Amino acid sequence: MAPLSLDQIEQHLESENSRDRMVALAHLRHFSPGEALPLIKKVLDDEVLQIRSMAVFALGIKATAESYPILIRLLETDPDYGIRADAAGALGYLEDPRAFEPLVRAFYEDTQWLVRFSAAVSLGNLKDPRAQTVLLEALKSSEVVIQQAAIAALGEIKALDATDAILNFAGSEDWLVRQRLAEALGHLPSPKAQSALTFLAKDAHPQVAQAAEFALERLSQRLETPESGSREGQNPLE
C-alpha cells in the first residue's frame, strides 16, 4: 500500500471509523516530526484509548520542541494510568535530561505499577547516573517486571557500584530477570561481572545463556581495553 499523503492522513484522522484513524497515525512514520506533530495533536484526546496510546507514543518517536511539555502534562495529570505509562515511556525516547525529575516523581508517587515500570525503563534510557538511587529502590519492588526494568536500567546507566545489588537476582526463578541481569552485566566491566556471566552462560534457559555469552564477549573486550571502553561510542559492540 502506498503511503497516505498528509491531506489524506488528516481526512482519515477526522473519520468516525477508529480503524481509519489508527491507519492514519501509522502512516505518519513517513513524515518529519514537524509535519506529523499537528496531526498527532488532533487525536491526543481521542475517545478510543488505543488511538490515544498510539498518539502519545508518536510524540516520543516524532520528537519536536512541543513533545516534552505535552508528555509531562500527560504523565502528571492524565486520569488514565495507561496513558501516563505511555507518556513515561515516550519521555525515554526523547532522551531529554529535563525528564529526570518528573520520571523520578512518577516512580515514587504513582500508585500504578505500569507507570512505575515505564518510568524505570525511561530512567535507563536517559543514561543519567543520578537514577541509581531510585533504581536500587526499584529492585525492592514486589512486581517482577519492575525488578526487570531496574536491572536493565542500572546496566544502561553503567552503575558499576550497583553490581552486587543486581547479582542478588542471579538465582531468580524468572528467566527474564536472569536475562536482564546478563544484559546489564555486559555494561558493567569488572571481574565479578565476568564471573557471574560465566555462570549465566550455562543457564538452562537458552535465551539467558545466549544473552550471557554475548555480554561476556562484550565485557571481555572492555576489560582488555578499558581506556577505549570508557569513551562514549568506542565499544564496537554497542
PDB file of C-alpha atoms in Angstrom:
ATOM      1  CA  MET A   1       0.000   0.000   0.000  1.00  0.00           C
ATOM      2  CA  ALA A   2       1.359   3.441  -0.951  1.00  0.00           C
ATOM      3  CA  PRO A   3       1.839   5.899   1.908  1.00  0.00           C
ATOM      4  CA  LEU A   4      -1.017   8.294   2.521  1.00  0.00           C
ATOM      5  CA  SER A   5      -0.398  11.981   1.820  1.00  0.00           C
ATOM      6  CA  LEU A   6      -0.633  14.494   4.663  1.00  0.00           C
ATOM      7  CA  ASP A   7      -4.021  15.623   3.355  1.00  0.00           C
ATOM      8  CA  GLN A   8      -5.257  12.021   3.270  1.00  0.00           C
ATOM      9  CA  ILE A   9      -3.962  11.416   6.787  1.00  0.00           C
ATOM     10  CA  GLU A  10      -5.800  14.492   8.036  1.00  0.00           C
ATOM     11  CA  GLN A  11      -9.012  13.250   6.417  1.00  0.00           C
ATOM     12  CA  HIS A  12      -8.556   9.792   7.949  1.00  0.00           C
ATOM     13  CA  LEU A  13      -7.985  11.326  11.391  1.00  0.00           C
ATOM     14  CA  GLU A  14     -11.373  13.034  11.130  1.00  0.00           C
ATOM     15  CA  SER A  15     -13.116   9.799  10.184  1.00  0.00           C
ATOM     16  CA  GLU A  16     -15.691   8.324  12.560  1.00  0.00           C
ATOM     17  CA  ASN A  17     -14.139   4.927  11.891  1.00  0.00           C
ATOM     18  CA  SER A  18     -11.459   4.291  14.531  1.00  0.00           C
ATOM     19  CA  ARG A  19      -9.582   1.965  12.176  1.00  0.00           C
ATOM     20  CA  ASP A  20      -9.132   4.847   9.719  1.00  0.00           C
ATOM     21  CA  ARG A  21      -7.642   6.969  12.491  1.00  0.00           C
ATOM     22  CA  MET A  22      -5.249   4.188  13.510  1.00  0.00           C
ATOM     23  CA  VAL A  23      -4.113   3.694   9.916  1.00  0.00           C
ATOM     24  CA  ALA A  24      -3.551   7.435   9.575  1.00  0.00           C
ATOM     25  CA  LEU A  25      -1.358   7.539  12.677  1.00  0.00           C
ATOM     26  CA  ALA A  26       0.701   4.620  11.388  1.00  0.00           C
ATOM     27  CA  HIS A  27       1.334   6.438   8.102  1.00  0.00           C
ATOM     28  CA  LEU A  28       2.829   9.421   9.919  1.00  0.00           C
ATOM     29  CA  ARG A  29       6.068   7.453  10.132  1.00  0.00           C
ATOM     30  CA  HIS A  30       6.764   8.589   6.568  1.00  0.00           C
ATOM     31  CA  PHE A  31       6.807  12.266   7.546  1.00  0.00           C
ATOM     32  CA  SER A  32       9.061  14.584   9.519  1.00  0.00           C
ATOM     33  CA  PRO A  33       8.315  15.407  13.176  1.00  0.00           C
ATOM     34  CA  GLY A  34       7.323  18.945  12.227  1.00  0.00           C
ATOM     35  CA  GLU A  35       4.811  17.672   9.694  1.00  0.00           C
ATOM     36  CA  ALA A  36       3.500  14.953  11.971  1.00  0.00           C
ATOM     37  CA  LEU A  37       3.008  16.911  15.194  1.00  0.00           C
ATOM     38  CA  PRO A  38      -0.107  18.941  14.278  1.00  0.00           C
ATOM     39  CA  LEU A  39      -1.808  15.732  13.160  1.00  0.00           C
ATOM     40  CA  ILE A  40      -0.744  13.781  16.249  1.00  0.00           C
ATOM     41  CA  LYS A  41      -2.229  16.505  18.443  1.00  0.00           C
ATOM     42  CA  LYS A  42      -5.609  16.033  16.736  1.00  0.00           C
ATOM     43  CA  VAL A  43      -6.084  12.633  18.378  1.00  0.00           C
ATOM     44  CA  LEU A  44      -4.379  13.075  21.759  1.00  0.00           C
ATOM     45  CA  ASP A  45      -7.835  13.240  23.322  1.00  0.00           C
ATOM     46  CA  ASP A  46      -9.429  10.606  21.092  1.00  0.00           C
ATOM     47  CA  GLU A  47     -12.325   8.643  22.593  1.00  0.00           C
ATOM     48  CA  VAL A  48     -10.561   5.376  21.721  1.00  0.00           C
ATOM     49  CA  LEU A  49      -7.828   4.603  24.229  1.00  0.00           C
ATOM     50  CA  GLN A  50      -5.691   2.667  21.745  1.00  0.00           C
ATOM     51  CA  ILE A  51      -5.578   5.677  19.426  1.00  0.00           C
ATOM     52  CA  ARG A  52      -4.585   7.957  22.298  1.00  0.00           C
ATOM     53  CA  SER A  53      -1.849   5.494  23.202  1.00  0.00           C
ATOM     54  CA  MET A  54      -0.544   5.458  19.620  1.00  0.00           C
ATOM     55  CA  ALA A  55      -0.532   9.263  19.553  1.00  0.00           C
ATOM     56  CA  VAL A  56       1.407   9.515  22.820  1.00  0.00           C
ATOM     57  CA  PHE A  57       3.951   7.006  21.544  1.00  0.00           C
ATOM     58  CA  ALA A  58       4.255   9.025  18.330  1.00  0.00           C
ATOM     59  CA  LEU A  59       5.186  12.123  20.353  1.00  0.00           C
ATOM     60  CA  GLY A  60       8.300  10.307  21.516  1.00  0.00           C
ATOM     61  CA  ILE A  61       9.225   8.976  18.086  1.00  0.00           C
ATOM     62  CA  LYS A  62       8.437  12.197  16.175  1.00  0.00           C
ATOM     63  CA  ALA A  63      10.067  14.490  18.692  1.00  0.00           C
ATOM     64  CA  THR A  64       9.720  18.260  18.450  1.00  0.00           C
ATOM     65  CA  ALA A  65      10.097  21.067  20.995  1.00  0.00           C
ATOM     66  CA  GLU A  66       6.409  20.619  21.848  1.00  0.00           C
ATOM     67  CA  SER A  67       6.710  16.920  22.628  1.00  0.00           C
ATOM     68  CA  TYR A  68       8.315  17.353  26.041  1.00  0.00           C
ATOM     69  CA  PRO A  69       5.738  19.669  27.690  1.00  0.00           C
ATOM     70  CA  ILE A  70       2.837  17.658  26.275  1.00  0.00           C
ATOM     71  CA  LEU A  71       4.256  14.392  27.585  1.00  0.00           C
ATOM     72  CA  ILE A  72       5.000  15.873  31.006  1.00  0.00           C
ATOM     73  CA  ARG A  73       1.411  17.124  31.252  1.00  0.00           C
ATOM     74  CA  LEU A  74       0.077  13.687  30.367  1.00  0.00           C
ATOM     75  CA  LEU A  75       2.431  11.946  32.782  1.00  0.00           C
ATOM     76  CA  GLU A  76       1.446  14.190  35.665  1.00  0.00           C
ATOM     77  CA  THR A  77      -2.265  14.771  35.091  1.00  0.00           C
ATOM     78  CA  ASP A  78      -3.905  12.208  32.820  1.00  0.00           C
ATOM     79  CA  PRO A  79      -6.543  10.169  34.678  1.00  0.00           C
ATOM     80  CA  ASP A  80      -5.806   7.014  32.679  1.00  0.00           C
ATOM     81  CA  TYR A  81      -2.815   5.129  34.053  1.00  0.00           C
ATOM     82  CA  GLY A  82      -2.146   3.526  30.660  1.00  0.00           C
ATOM     83  CA  ILE A  83      -1.689   6.957  29.091  1.00  0.00           C
ATOM     84  CA  ARG A  84       0.549   8.051  31.983  1.00  0.00           C
ATOM     85  CA  ALA A  85       2.655   4.945  31.392  1.00  0.00           C
ATOM     86  CA  ASP A  86       2.783   5.672  27.651  1.00  0.00           C
ATOM     87  CA  ALA A  87       3.913   9.230  28.397  1.00  0.00           C
ATOM     88  CA  ALA A  88       6.648   7.986  30.718  1.00  0.00           C
ATOM     89  CA  GLY A  89       7.843   5.595  28.029  1.00  0.00           C
ATOM     90  CA  ALA A  90       7.785   8.269  25.314  1.00  0.00           C
ATOM     91  CA  LEU A  91       9.888  10.565  27.516  1.00  0.00           C
ATOM     92  CA  GLY A  92      12.585   7.917  27.420  1.00  0.00           C
ATOM     93  CA  TYR A  93      12.625   8.086  23.629  1.00  0.00           C
ATOM     94  CA  LEU A  94      13.198  11.851  23.814  1.00  0.00           C
ATOM     95  CA  GLU A  95      16.311  11.326  25.966  1.00  0.00           C
ATOM     96  CA  ASP A  96      15.731  14.831  27.344  1.00  0.00           C
ATOM     97  CA  PRO A  97      17.593  15.315  30.650  1.00  0.00           C
ATOM     98  CA  ARG A  98      14.779  17.555  31.899  1.00  0.00           C
ATOM     99  CA  ALA A  99      12.640  14.410  32.211  1.00  0.00           C
ATOM    100  CA  PHE A 100      14.777  13.021  35.035  1.00  0.00           C
ATOM    101  CA  GLU A 101      12.922  14.617  37.954  1.00  0.00           C
ATOM    102  CA  PRO A 102       9.386  14.084  36.560  1.00  0.00           C
ATOM    103  CA  LEU A 103      10.192  10.411  35.949  1.00  0.00           C
ATOM    104  CA  VAL A 104      11.572  10.007  39.464  1.00  0.00           C
ATOM    105  CA  ARG A 105       8.414  11.595  40.894  1.00  0.00           C
ATOM    106  CA  ALA A 106       6.285   9.283  38.784  1.00  0.00           C
ATOM    107  CA  PHE A 107       8.167   6.272  40.097  1.00  0.00           C
ATOM    108  CA  TYR A 108       7.755   7.259  43.739  1.00  0.00           C
ATOM    109  CA  GLU A 109       4.289   8.812  43.640  1.00  0.00           C
ATOM    110  CA  ASP A 110       2.204   6.997  41.028  1.00  0.00           C
ATOM    111  CA  THR A 111       0.243   4.118  42.515  1.00  0.00           C
ATOM    112  CA  GLN A 112       0.073   2.089  39.284  1.00  0.00           C
ATOM    113  CA  TRP A 113       2.856  -0.427  38.691  1.00  0.00           C
ATOM    114  CA  LEU A 114       2.715   0.049  34.908  1.00  0.00           C
ATOM    115  CA  VAL A 115       3.565   3.748  35.249  1.00  0.00           C
ATOM    116  CA  ARG A 116       6.372   2.960  37.679  1.00  0.00           C
ATOM    117  CA  PHE A 117       7.679   0.304  35.282  1.00  0.00           C
ATOM    118  CA  SER A 118       7.722   2.745  32.355  1.00  0.00           C
ATOM    119  CA  ALA A 119       9.408   5.391  34.494  1.00  0.00           C
ATOM    120  CA  ALA A 120      12.168   2.956  35.484  1.00  0.00           C
ATOM    121  CA  VAL A 121      12.748   1.936  31.865  1.00  0.00           C
ATOM    122  CA  SER A 122      12.953   5.556  30.743  1.00  0.00           C
ATOM    123  CA  LEU A 123      15.343   6.480  33.538  1.00  0.00           C
ATOM    124  CA  GLY A 124      17.668   3.930  31.987  1.00  0.00           C
ATOM    125  CA  ASN A 125      17.134   5.450  28.548  1.00  0.00           C
ATOM    126  CA  LEU A 126      18.177   8.867  29.885  1.00  0.00           C
ATOM    127  CA  LYS A 127      21.504   7.321  30.969  1.00  0.00           C
ATOM    128  CA  ASP A 128      21.656   9.744  33.891  1.00  0.00           C
ATOM    129  CA  PRO A 129      23.800   8.338  36.740  1.00  0.00           C
ATOM    130  CA  ARG A 130      21.599  10.152  39.281  1.00  0.00           C
ATOM    131  CA  ALA A 131      18.972   7.487  38.604  1.00  0.00           C
ATOM    132  CA  GLN A 132      20.949   4.888  40.538  1.00  0.00           C
ATOM    133  CA  THR A 133      19.254   5.644  43.866  1.00  0.00           C
ATOM    134  CA  VAL A 134      15.707   5.244  42.559  1.00  0.00           C
ATOM    135  CA  LEU A 135      16.636   2.185  40.500  1.00  0.00           C
ATOM    136  CA  LEU A 136      18.146   0.464  43.530  1.00  0.00           C
ATOM    137  CA  GLU A 137      14.849   1.177  45.285  1.00  0.00           C
ATOM    138  CA  ALA A 138      13.022  -0.331  42.314  1.00  0.00           C
ATOM    139  CA  LEU A 139      14.905  -3.588  42.837  1.00  0.00           C
ATOM    140  CA  LYS A 140      12.922  -3.994  46.078  1.00  0.00           C
ATOM    141  CA  SER A 141       9.575  -3.855  44.277  1.00  0.00           C
ATOM    142  CA  SER A 142       7.154  -6.745  44.686  1.00  0.00           C
ATOM    143  CA  GLU A 143       6.460  -6.507  40.927  1.00  0.00           C
ATOM    144  CA  VAL A 144       8.887  -8.692  38.998  1.00  0.00           C
ATOM    145  CA  VAL A 145       8.593  -6.567  35.857  1.00  0.00           C
ATOM    146  CA  ILE A 146       9.760  -3.508  37.808  1.00  0.00           C
ATOM    147  CA  GLN A 147      12.739  -5.512  39.056  1.00  0.00           C
ATOM    148  CA  GLN A 148      13.498  -6.435  35.436  1.00  0.00           C
ATOM    149  CA  ALA A 149      13.285  -2.786  34.375  1.00  0.00           C
ATOM    150  CA  ALA A 150      15.519  -1.652  37.218  1.00  0.00           C
ATOM    151  CA  ILE A 151      18.190  -4.259  36.466  1.00  0.00           C
ATOM    152  CA  ALA A 152      18.242  -3.301  32.794  1.00  0.00           C
ATOM    153  CA  ALA A 153      18.310   0.420  33.580  1.00  0.00           C
ATOM    154  CA  LEU A 154      21.189   0.061  36.051  1.00  0.00           C
ATOM    155  CA  GLY A 155      23.122  -1.501  33.211  1.00  0.00           C
ATOM    156  CA  GLU A 156      22.130   1.320  30.863  1.00  0.00           C
ATOM    157  CA  ILE A 157      23.443   3.985  33.241  1.00  0.00           C
ATOM    158  CA  LYS A 158      26.584   1.874  33.814  1.00  0.00           C
ATOM    159  CA  ALA A 159      26.122   1.822  37.592  1.00  0.00           C
ATOM    160  CA  LEU A 160      29.220  -0.221  38.366  1.00  0.00           C
ATOM    161  CA  ASP A 161      28.824   0.020  42.126  1.00  0.00           C
ATOM    162  CA  ALA A 162      25.328  -1.482  41.821  1.00  0.00           C
ATOM    163  CA  THR A 163      26.809  -4.761  40.574  1.00  0.00           C
ATOM    164  CA  ASP A 164      26.448  -6.524  43.930  1.00  0.00           C
ATOM    165  CA  ALA A 165      22.812  -5.457  44.223  1.00  0.00           C
ATOM    166  CA  ILE A 166      21.783  -6.879  40.864  1.00  0.00           C
ATOM    167  CA  LEU A 167      23.841 -10.051  41.337  1.00  0.00           C
ATOM    168  CA  ASN A 168      21.343 -10.980  44.049  1.00  0.00           C
ATOM    169  CA  PHE A 169      18.998 -11.865  41.181  1.00  0.00           C
ATOM    170  CA  ALA A 170      21.310 -14.428  39.584  1.00  0.00           C
ATOM    171  CA  GLY A 171      19.254 -17.224  41.131  1.00  0.00           C
ATOM    172  CA  SER A 172      15.843 -15.766  40.239  1.00  0.00           C
ATOM    173  CA  GLU A 173      13.221 -18.299  39.166  1.00  0.00           C
ATOM    174  CA  ASP A 174      12.099 -15.876  36.441  1.00  0.00           C
ATOM    175  CA  TRP A 175      14.252 -16.425  33.359  1.00  0.00           C
ATOM    176  CA  LEU A 176      13.505 -12.907  32.092  1.00  0.00           C
ATOM    177  CA  VAL A 177      15.059 -11.491  35.251  1.00  0.00           C
ATOM    178  CA  ARG A 178      18.163 -13.594  34.644  1.00  0.00           C
ATOM    179  CA  GLN A 179      18.251 -12.473  31.004  1.00  0.00           C
ATOM    180  CA  ARG A 180      18.036  -8.789  32.001  1.00  0.00           C
ATOM    181  CA  LEU A 181      20.784  -9.419  34.520  1.00  0.00           C
ATOM    182  CA  ALA A 182      23.039 -10.929  31.874  1.00  0.00           C
ATOM    183  CA  GLU A 183      22.408  -7.996  29.542  1.00  0.00           C
ATOM    184  CA  ALA A 184      23.063  -5.458  32.303  1.00  0.00           C
ATOM    185  CA  LEU A 185      26.304  -7.096  33.376  1.00  0.00           C
ATOM    186  CA  GLY A 186      27.616  -6.592  29.861  1.00  0.00           C
ATOM    187  CA  HIS A 187      27.675  -2.858  30.636  1.00  0.00           C
ATOM    188  CA  LEU A 188      29.453  -3.250  33.991  1.00  0.00           C
ATOM    189  CA  PRO A 189      33.087  -4.251  33.391  1.00  0.00           C
ATOM    190  CA  SER A 190      34.546  -5.996  36.433  1.00  0.00           C
ATOM    191  CA  PRO A 191      35.926  -9.440  37.266  1.00  0.00           C
ATOM    192  CA  LYS A 192      32.838 -10.051  39.434  1.00  0.00           C
ATOM    193  CA  ALA A 193      30.501  -9.404  36.493  1.00  0.00           C
ATOM    194  CA  GLN A 194      32.620 -11.598  34.257  1.00  0.00           C
ATOM    195  CA  SER A 195      32.425 -14.459  36.759  1.00  0.00           C
ATOM    196  CA  ALA A 196      28.638 -14.108  37.044  1.00  0.00           C
ATOM    197  CA  LEU A 197      28.272 -14.126  33.264  1.00  0.00           C
ATOM    198  CA  THR A 198      30.331 -17.295  33.009  1.00  0.00           C
ATOM    199  CA  PHE A 199      27.824 -18.860  35.393  1.00  0.00           C
ATOM    200  CA  LEU A 200      24.808 -17.497  33.482  1.00  0.00           C
ATOM    201  CA  ALA A 201      26.235 -18.717  30.175  1.00  0.00           C
ATOM    202  CA  LYS A 202      25.462 -22.236  31.464  1.00  0.00           C
ATOM    203  CA  ASP A 203      21.847 -21.334  32.287  1.00  0.00           C
ATOM    204  CA  ALA A 204      19.225 -23.922  31.404  1.00  0.00           C
ATOM    205  CA  HIS A 205      17.195 -21.337  29.509  1.00  0.00           C
ATOM    206  CA  PRO A 206      18.707 -20.773  26.052  1.00  0.00           C
ATOM    207  CA  GLN A 207      17.875 -17.062  25.909  1.00  0.00           C
ATOM    208  CA  VAL A 208      19.596 -16.435  29.227  1.00  0.00           C
ATOM    209  CA  ALA A 209      22.652 -18.398  28.121  1.00  0.00           C
ATOM    210  CA  GLN A 210      22.769 -16.584  24.787  1.00  0.00           C
ATOM    211  CA  ALA A 211      22.471 -13.157  26.450  1.00  0.00           C
ATOM    212  CA  ALA A 212      25.249 -14.089  28.871  1.00  0.00           C
ATOM    213  CA  GLU A 213      27.553 -15.273  26.095  1.00  0.00           C
ATOM    214  CA  PHE A 214      27.036 -12.054  24.149  1.00  0.00           C
ATOM    215  CA  ALA A 215      27.572  -9.936  27.277  1.00  0.00           C
ATOM    216  CA  LEU A 216      30.667 -11.948  28.165  1.00  0.00           C
ATOM    217  CA  GLU A 217      32.177 -11.211  24.767  1.00  0.00           C
ATOM    218  CA  ARG A 218      31.301  -7.533  25.177  1.00  0.00           C
ATOM    219  CA  LEU A 219      32.729  -7.454  28.684  1.00  0.00           C
ATOM    220  CA  SER A 220      35.936  -9.212  27.708  1.00  0.00           C
ATOM    221  CA  GLN A 221      36.655  -6.528  25.126  1.00  0.00           C
ATOM    222  CA  ARG A 222      36.043  -3.789  27.673  1.00  0.00           C
ATOM    223  CA  LEU A 223      38.300  -5.393  30.257  1.00  0.00           C
ATOM    224  CA  GLU A 224      41.043  -5.816  27.684  1.00  0.00           C
ATOM    225  CA  THR A 225      40.812  -2.178  26.527  1.00  0.00           C
ATOM    226  CA  PRO A 226      39.366  -0.171  29.443  1.00  0.00           C
ATOM    227  CA  GLU A 227      40.630   3.128  28.117  1.00  0.00           C
ATOM    228  CA  SER A 228      38.602   2.799  24.919  1.00  0.00           C
ATOM    229  CA  GLY A 229      35.605   1.118  26.560  1.00  0.00           C
ATOM    230  CA  SER A 230      35.128   4.094  28.840  1.00  0.00           C
ATOM    231  CA  ARG A 231      34.702   6.528  25.974  1.00  0.00           C
ATOM    232  CA  GLU A 232      31.259   7.061  24.531  1.00  0.00           C
ATOM    233  CA  GLY A 233      30.695   5.258  21.285  1.00  0.00           C
ATOM    234  CA  GLN A 234      34.035   3.456  21.223  1.00  0.00           C
ATOM    235  CA  ASN A 235      32.811  -0.062  22.013  1.00  0.00           C
ATOM    236  CA  PRO A 236      32.300  -1.813  18.676  1.00  0.00           C
ATOM    237  CA  LEU A 237      29.531  -3.969  20.138  1.00  0.00           C
ATOM    238  CA  GLU A 238      27.430  -1.021  21.304  1.00  0.00           C
TER     239      GLU A 238
END
